[in-house]
mmCIF file of C-alpha atoms and ligand atoms in Angstrom:
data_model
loop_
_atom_site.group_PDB
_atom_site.id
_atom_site.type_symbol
_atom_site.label_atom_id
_atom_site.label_comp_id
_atom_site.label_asym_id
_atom_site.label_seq_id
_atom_site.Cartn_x
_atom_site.Cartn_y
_atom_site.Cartn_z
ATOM 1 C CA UNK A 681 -16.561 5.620 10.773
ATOM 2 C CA UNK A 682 -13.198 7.176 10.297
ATOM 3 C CA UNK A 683 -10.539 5.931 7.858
ATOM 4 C CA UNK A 684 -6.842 6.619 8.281
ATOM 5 C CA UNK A 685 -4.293 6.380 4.960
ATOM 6 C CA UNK A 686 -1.203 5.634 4.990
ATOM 7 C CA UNK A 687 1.150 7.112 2.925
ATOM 8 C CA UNK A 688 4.834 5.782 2.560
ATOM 9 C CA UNK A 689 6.649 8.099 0.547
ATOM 10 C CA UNK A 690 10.472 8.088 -0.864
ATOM 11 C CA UNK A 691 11.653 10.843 -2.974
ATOM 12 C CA UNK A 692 8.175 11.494 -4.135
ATOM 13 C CA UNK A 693 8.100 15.468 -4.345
ATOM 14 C CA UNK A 694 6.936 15.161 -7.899
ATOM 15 C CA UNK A 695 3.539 13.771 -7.110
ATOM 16 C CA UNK A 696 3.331 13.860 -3.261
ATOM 17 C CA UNK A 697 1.189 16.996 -3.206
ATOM 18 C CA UNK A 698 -1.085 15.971 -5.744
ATOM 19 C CA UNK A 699 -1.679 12.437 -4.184
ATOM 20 C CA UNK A 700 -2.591 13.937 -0.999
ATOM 21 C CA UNK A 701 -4.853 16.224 -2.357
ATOM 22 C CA UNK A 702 -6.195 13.771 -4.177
ATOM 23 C CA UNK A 703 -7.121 11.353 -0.922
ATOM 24 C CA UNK A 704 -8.537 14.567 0.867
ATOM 25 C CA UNK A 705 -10.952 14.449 -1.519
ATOM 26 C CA UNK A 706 -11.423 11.072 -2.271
ATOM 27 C CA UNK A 707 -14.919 9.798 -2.985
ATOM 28 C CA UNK A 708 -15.779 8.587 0.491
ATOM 29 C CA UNK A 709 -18.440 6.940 1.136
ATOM 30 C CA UNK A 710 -21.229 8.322 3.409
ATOM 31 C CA UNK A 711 -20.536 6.461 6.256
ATOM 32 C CA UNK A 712 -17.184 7.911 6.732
ATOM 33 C CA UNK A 713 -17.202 10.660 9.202
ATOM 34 C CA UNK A 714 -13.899 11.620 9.432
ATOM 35 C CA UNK A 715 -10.407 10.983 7.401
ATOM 36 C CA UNK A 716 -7.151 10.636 8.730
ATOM 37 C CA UNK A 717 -3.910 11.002 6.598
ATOM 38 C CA UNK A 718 -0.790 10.043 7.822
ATOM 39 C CA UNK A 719 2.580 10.602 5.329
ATOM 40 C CA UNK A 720 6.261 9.115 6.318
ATOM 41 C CA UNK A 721 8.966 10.471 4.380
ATOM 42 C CA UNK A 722 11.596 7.636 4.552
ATOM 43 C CA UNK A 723 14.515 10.072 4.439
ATOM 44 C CA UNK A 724 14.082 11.253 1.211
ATOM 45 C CA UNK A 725 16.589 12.805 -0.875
ATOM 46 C CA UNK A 726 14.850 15.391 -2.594
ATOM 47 C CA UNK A 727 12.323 17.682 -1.805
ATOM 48 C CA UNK A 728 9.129 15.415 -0.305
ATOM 49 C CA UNK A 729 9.754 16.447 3.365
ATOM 50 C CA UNK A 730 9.351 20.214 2.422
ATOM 51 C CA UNK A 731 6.505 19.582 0.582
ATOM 52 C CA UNK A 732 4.908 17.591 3.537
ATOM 53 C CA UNK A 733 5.572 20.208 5.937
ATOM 54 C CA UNK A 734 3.846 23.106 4.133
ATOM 55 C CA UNK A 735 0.812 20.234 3.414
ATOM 56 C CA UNK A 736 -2.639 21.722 4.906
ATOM 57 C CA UNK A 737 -5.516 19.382 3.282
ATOM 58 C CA UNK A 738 -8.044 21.552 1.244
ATOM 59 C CA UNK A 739 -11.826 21.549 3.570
ATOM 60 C CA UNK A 740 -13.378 18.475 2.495
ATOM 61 C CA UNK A 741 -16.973 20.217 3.404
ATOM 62 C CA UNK A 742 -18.532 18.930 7.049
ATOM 63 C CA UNK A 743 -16.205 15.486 6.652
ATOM 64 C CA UNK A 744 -12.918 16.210 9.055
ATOM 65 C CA UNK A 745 -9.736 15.664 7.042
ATOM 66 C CA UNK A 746 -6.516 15.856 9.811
ATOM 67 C CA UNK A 747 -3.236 15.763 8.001
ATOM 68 C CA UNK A 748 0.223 14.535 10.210
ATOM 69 C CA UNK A 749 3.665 13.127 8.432
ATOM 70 C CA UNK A 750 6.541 11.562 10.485
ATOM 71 C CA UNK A 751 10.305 11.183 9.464
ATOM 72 C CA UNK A 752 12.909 8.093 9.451
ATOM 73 C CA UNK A 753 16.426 9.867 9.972
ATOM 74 C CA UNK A 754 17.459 7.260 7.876
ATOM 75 C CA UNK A 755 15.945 5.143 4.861
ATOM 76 C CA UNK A 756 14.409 2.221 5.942
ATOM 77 C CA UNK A 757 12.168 1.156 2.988
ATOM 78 C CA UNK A 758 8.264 0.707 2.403
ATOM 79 C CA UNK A 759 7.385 -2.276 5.385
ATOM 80 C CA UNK A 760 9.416 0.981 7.610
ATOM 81 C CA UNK A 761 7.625 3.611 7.226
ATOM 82 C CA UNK A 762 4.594 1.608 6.521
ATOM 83 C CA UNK A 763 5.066 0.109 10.544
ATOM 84 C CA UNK A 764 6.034 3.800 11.795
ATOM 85 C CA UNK A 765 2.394 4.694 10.227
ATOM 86 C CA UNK A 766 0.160 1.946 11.055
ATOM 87 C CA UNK A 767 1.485 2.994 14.647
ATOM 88 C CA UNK A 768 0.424 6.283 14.901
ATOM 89 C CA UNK A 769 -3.223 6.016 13.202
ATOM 90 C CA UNK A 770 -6.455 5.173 14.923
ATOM 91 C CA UNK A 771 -9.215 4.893 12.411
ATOM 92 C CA UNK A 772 -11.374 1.760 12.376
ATOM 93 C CA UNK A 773 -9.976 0.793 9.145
ATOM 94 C CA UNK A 774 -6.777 1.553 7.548
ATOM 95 C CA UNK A 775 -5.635 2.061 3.700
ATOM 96 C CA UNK A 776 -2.470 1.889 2.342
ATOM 97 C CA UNK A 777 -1.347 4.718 -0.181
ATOM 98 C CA UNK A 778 1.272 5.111 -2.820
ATOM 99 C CA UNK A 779 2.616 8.325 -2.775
ATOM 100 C CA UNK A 780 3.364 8.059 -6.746
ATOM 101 C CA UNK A 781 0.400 8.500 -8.811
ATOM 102 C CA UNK A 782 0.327 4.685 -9.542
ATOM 103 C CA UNK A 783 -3.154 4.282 -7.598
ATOM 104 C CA UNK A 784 -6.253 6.337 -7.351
ATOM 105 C CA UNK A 785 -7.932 7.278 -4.417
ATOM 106 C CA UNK A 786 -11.125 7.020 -6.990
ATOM 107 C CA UNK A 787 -11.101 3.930 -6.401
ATOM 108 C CA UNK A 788 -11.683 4.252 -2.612
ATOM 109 C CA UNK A 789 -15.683 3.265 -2.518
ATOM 110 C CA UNK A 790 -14.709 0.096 -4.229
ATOM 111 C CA UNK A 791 -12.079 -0.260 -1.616
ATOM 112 C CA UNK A 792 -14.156 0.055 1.323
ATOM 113 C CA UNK A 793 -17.697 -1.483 0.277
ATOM 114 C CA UNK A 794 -16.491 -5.646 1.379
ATOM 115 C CA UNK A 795 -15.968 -3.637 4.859
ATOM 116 C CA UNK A 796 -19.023 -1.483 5.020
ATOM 117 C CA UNK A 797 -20.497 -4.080 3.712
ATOM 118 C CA UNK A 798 -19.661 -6.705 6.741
ATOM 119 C CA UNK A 799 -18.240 -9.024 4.165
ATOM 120 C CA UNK A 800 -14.738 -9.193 4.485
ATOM 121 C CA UNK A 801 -12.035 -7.778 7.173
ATOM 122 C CA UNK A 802 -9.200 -7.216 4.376
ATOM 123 C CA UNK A 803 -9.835 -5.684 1.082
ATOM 124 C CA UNK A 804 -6.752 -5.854 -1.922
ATOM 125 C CA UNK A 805 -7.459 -3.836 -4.947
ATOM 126 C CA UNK A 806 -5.976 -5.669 -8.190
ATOM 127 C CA UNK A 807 -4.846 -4.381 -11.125
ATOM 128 C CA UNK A 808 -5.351 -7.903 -12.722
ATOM 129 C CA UNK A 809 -9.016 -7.963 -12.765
ATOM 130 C CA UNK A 810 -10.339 -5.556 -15.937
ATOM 131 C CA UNK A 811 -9.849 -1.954 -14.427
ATOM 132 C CA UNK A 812 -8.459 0.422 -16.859
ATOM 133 C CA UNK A 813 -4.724 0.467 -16.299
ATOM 134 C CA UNK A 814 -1.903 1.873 -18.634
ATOM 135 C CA UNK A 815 -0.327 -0.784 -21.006
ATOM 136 C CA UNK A 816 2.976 -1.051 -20.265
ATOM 137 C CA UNK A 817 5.834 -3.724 -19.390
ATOM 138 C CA UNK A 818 5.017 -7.126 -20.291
ATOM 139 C CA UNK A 819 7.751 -8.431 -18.255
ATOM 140 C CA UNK A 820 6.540 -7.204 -15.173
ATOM 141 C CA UNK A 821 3.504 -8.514 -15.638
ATOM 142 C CA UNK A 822 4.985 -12.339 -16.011
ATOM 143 C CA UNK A 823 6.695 -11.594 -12.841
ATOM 144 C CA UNK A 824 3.761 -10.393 -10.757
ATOM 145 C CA UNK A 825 2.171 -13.523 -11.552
ATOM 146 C CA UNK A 826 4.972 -15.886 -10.998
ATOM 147 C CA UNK A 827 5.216 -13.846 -7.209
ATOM 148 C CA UNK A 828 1.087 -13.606 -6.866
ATOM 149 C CA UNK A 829 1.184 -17.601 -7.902
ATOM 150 C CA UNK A 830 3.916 -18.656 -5.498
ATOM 151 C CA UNK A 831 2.263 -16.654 -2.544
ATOM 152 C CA UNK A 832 -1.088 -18.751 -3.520
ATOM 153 C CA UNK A 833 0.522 -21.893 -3.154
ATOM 154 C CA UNK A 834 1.973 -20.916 0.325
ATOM 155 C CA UNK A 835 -1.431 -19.390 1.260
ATOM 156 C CA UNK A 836 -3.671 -20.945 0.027
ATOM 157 C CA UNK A 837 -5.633 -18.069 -1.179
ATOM 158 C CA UNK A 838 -6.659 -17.481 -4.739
ATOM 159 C CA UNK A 839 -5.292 -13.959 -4.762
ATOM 160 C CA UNK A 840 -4.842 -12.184 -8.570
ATOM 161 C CA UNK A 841 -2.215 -9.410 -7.612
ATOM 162 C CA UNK A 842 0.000 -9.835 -3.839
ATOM 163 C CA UNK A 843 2.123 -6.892 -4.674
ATOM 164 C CA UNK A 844 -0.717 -4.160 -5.222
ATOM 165 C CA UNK A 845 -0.317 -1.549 -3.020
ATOM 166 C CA UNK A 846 -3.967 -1.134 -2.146
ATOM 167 C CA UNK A 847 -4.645 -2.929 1.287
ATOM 168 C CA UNK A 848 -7.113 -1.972 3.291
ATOM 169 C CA UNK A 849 -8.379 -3.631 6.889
ATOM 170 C CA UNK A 850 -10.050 -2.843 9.808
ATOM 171 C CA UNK A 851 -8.082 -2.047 12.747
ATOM 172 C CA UNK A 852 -8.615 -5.133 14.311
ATOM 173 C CA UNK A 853 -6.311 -6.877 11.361
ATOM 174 C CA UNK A 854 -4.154 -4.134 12.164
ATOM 175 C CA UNK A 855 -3.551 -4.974 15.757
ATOM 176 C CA UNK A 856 -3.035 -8.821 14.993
ATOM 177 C CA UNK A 857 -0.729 -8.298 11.964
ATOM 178 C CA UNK A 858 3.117 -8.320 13.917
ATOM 179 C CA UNK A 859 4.583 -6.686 11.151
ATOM 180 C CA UNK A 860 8.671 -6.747 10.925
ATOM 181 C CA UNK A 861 9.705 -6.144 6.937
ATOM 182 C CA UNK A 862 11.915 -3.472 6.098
ATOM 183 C CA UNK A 863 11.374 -2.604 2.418
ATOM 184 C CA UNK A 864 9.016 -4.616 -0.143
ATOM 185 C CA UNK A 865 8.613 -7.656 1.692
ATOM 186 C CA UNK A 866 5.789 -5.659 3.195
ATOM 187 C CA UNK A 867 3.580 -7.753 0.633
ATOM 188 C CA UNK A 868 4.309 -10.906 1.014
ATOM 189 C CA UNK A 869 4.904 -10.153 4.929
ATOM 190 C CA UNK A 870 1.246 -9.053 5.069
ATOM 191 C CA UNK A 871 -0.364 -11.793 2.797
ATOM 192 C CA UNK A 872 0.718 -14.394 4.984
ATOM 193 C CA UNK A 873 -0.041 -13.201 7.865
ATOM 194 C CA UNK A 874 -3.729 -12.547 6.720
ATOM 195 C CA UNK A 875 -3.999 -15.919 5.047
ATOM 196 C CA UNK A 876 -2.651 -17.203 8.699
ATOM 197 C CA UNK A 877 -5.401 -14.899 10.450
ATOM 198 C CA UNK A 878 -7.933 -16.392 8.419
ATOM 199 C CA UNK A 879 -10.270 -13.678 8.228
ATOM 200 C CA UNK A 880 -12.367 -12.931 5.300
ATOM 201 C CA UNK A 881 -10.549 -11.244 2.333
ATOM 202 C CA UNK A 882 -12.077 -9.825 -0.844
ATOM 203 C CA UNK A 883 -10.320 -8.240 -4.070
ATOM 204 C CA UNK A 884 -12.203 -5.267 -6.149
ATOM 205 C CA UNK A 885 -10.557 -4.520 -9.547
ATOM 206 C CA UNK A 886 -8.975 -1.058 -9.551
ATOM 207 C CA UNK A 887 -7.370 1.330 -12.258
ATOM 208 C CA UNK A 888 -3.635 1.351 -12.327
ATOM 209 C CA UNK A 889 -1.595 4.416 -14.070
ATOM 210 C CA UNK A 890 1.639 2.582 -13.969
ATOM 211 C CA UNK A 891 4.703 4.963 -14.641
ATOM 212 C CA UNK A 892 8.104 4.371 -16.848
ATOM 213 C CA UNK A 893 11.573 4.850 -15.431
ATOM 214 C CA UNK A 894 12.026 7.836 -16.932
ATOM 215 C CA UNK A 895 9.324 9.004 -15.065
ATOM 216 C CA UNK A 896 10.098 7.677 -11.587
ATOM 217 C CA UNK A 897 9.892 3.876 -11.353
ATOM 218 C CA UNK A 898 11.894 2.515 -9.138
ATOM 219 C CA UNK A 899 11.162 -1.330 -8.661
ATOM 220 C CA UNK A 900 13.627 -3.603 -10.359
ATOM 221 C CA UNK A 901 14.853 -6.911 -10.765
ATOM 222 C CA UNK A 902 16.762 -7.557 -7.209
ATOM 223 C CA UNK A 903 13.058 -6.524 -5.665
ATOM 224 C CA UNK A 904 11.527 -9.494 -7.764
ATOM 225 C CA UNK A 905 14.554 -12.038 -6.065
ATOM 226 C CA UNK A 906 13.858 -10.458 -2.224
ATOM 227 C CA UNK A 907 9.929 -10.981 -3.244
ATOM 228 C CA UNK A 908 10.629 -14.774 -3.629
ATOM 229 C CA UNK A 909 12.899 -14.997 -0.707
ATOM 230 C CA UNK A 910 10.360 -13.578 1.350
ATOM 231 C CA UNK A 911 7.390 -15.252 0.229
ATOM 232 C CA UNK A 912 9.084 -18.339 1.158
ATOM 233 C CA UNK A 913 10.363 -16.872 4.680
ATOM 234 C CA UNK A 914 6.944 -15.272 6.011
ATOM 235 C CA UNK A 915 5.476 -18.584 4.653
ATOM 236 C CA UNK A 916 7.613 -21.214 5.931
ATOM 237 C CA UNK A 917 9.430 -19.622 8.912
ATOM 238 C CA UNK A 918 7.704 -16.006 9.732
ATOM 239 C CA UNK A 919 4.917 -17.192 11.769
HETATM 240 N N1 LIG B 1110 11.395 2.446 -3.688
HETATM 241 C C1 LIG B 1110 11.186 2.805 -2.406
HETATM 242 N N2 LIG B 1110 9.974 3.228 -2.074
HETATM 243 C C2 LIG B 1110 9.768 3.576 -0.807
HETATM 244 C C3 LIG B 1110 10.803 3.503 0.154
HETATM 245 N N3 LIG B 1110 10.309 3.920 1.314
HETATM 246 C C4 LIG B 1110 9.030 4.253 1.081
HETATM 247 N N4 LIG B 1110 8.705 4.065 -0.215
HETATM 248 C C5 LIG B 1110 7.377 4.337 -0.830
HETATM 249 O O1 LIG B 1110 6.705 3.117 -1.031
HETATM 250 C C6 LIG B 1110 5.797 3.228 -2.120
HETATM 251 C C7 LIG B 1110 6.020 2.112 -3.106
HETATM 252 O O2 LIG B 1110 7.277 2.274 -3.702
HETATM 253 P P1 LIG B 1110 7.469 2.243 -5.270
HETATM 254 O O3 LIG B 1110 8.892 2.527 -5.551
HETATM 255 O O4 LIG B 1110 6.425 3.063 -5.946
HETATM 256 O O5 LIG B 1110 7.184 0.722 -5.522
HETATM 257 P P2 LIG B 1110 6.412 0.079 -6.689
HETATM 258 O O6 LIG B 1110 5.144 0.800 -6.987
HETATM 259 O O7 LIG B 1110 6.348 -1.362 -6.373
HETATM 260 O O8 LIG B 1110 7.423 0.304 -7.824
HETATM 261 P P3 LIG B 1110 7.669 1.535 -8.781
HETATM 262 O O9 LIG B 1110 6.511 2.439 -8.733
HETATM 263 O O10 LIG B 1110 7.837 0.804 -9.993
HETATM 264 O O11 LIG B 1110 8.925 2.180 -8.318
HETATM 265 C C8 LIG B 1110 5.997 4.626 -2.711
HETATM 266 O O12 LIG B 1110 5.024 5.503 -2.198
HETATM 267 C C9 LIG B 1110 7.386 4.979 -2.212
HETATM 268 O O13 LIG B 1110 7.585 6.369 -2.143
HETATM 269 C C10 LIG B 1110 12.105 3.052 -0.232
HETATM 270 O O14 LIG B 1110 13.042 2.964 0.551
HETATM 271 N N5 LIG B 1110 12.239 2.715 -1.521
HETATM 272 MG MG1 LIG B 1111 4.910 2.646 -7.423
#
């Protein structure tokens, strides 16, 4: 089976490297044959599209590991260069990765067992479900389940965490999902339209390094109100 990541990244050159290297050589499980990564630098600022250009992926033994990025000439946001991915890969199923350190890629076999398993079509990891994660902003948290809660009720599903960034499906979910979000409404974009889809969803608990501002974070309080807003637009009118 081959797996293609996705990797949105936006003035990342801090940890952009290092999170590639770390999904080269990611725990995969023995029934992947062959990885491919995919980066989109989303006009970054600083120095993430140098970095991605002198990328080579370190041999991951007998297990192919092919490495491409793409560019927006402009910035776009996440649901962007997330789309301008997802077009270009052709695994059978498809991750999305952080380019910030946030999420592991040792979390991968977790990730993909529902699928291997033939139990589910979409896997979420959350960070609400016991992994280890860093204790941090208590705030946030309120607000992540206020968004996760008010997706739910739209839904249906009893999701713990929309707004995770790890979503994996097969590429069959991929070819149904009709994506058209710009920036973070990505995750309430793709929620509904898998609850819609109704195919089988699971969630595995993951770790979750979260980061301070100081060190990079970038999410703030106008991304909670455009979370809400779109929750109710892919929910009510974005079918
Ligand atoms: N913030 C932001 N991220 C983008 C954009 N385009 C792509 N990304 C990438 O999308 C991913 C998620 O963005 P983050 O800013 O980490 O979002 P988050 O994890 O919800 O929030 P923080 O980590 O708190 O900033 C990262 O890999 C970013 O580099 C963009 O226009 N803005
Ligand atoms: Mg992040």
């Amino acid at each position: 089976m081959k797996v293609s990541i996705v990797v949105p990244a936006y003035n990342e050159e801090r940890t952009i490297t290092e999170v590639l290297d770390r999904v080269a050589g990611a725990p995969y499980p023995e029934a992947v044959s062959e990885v491919e990564i995919v980066a989109v630098d989303d006009c970054s600022r600083d120095g993430t599209a140098a970095r991605l250009a002198a990328y080579r992926p370190p041999a991951a033994g007998a297990r192919p590991c092919r490495f491409s990025w793409f560019r927006h000439e402009v910035n776009r946001g996440k649901g962007a260069a997330l789309r301008t991915g997802f077009a270009q890969v052709t695994g059978e199923v498809i991750v999305v990765q952080d380019a910030d350190l946030e999420y592991d890629p040792a979390d991968y076999p977790a990730l993909f067992a529902p699928i291997l398993a033939g139990k589910a079509e979409v896997v979420i990891g959350s960070r609400f479900l016991g992994g280890p994660h860093r204790v941090l902003f208590f705030w946030h948290l309120v607000g992540n389940r206020f968004l996760t809660l008010l997706s739910n009720m739209f839904t249906g599903l009893n999701m713990s965490d929309m707004e995770t960034c790890y979503k994996v499906f097969t590429r069959e979910v991929k070819e149904r999902l009709r994506l058209t979000s710009e920036r973070f409404g990505f995750e309430p974009e793709f929620t509904a339209r898998v609850a819609r889809m109704g195919v089988r969803v699971y969630e595995v608990p993951i770790s979750y390094n979260g980061r301070t501002y100081a060190e990079g974070k970038k999410i703030g309080w106008a991304d909670g109100i455009e979370a809400i807003w779109c929750i109710f637009k892919f929910n009510l009118w974005g079918r």
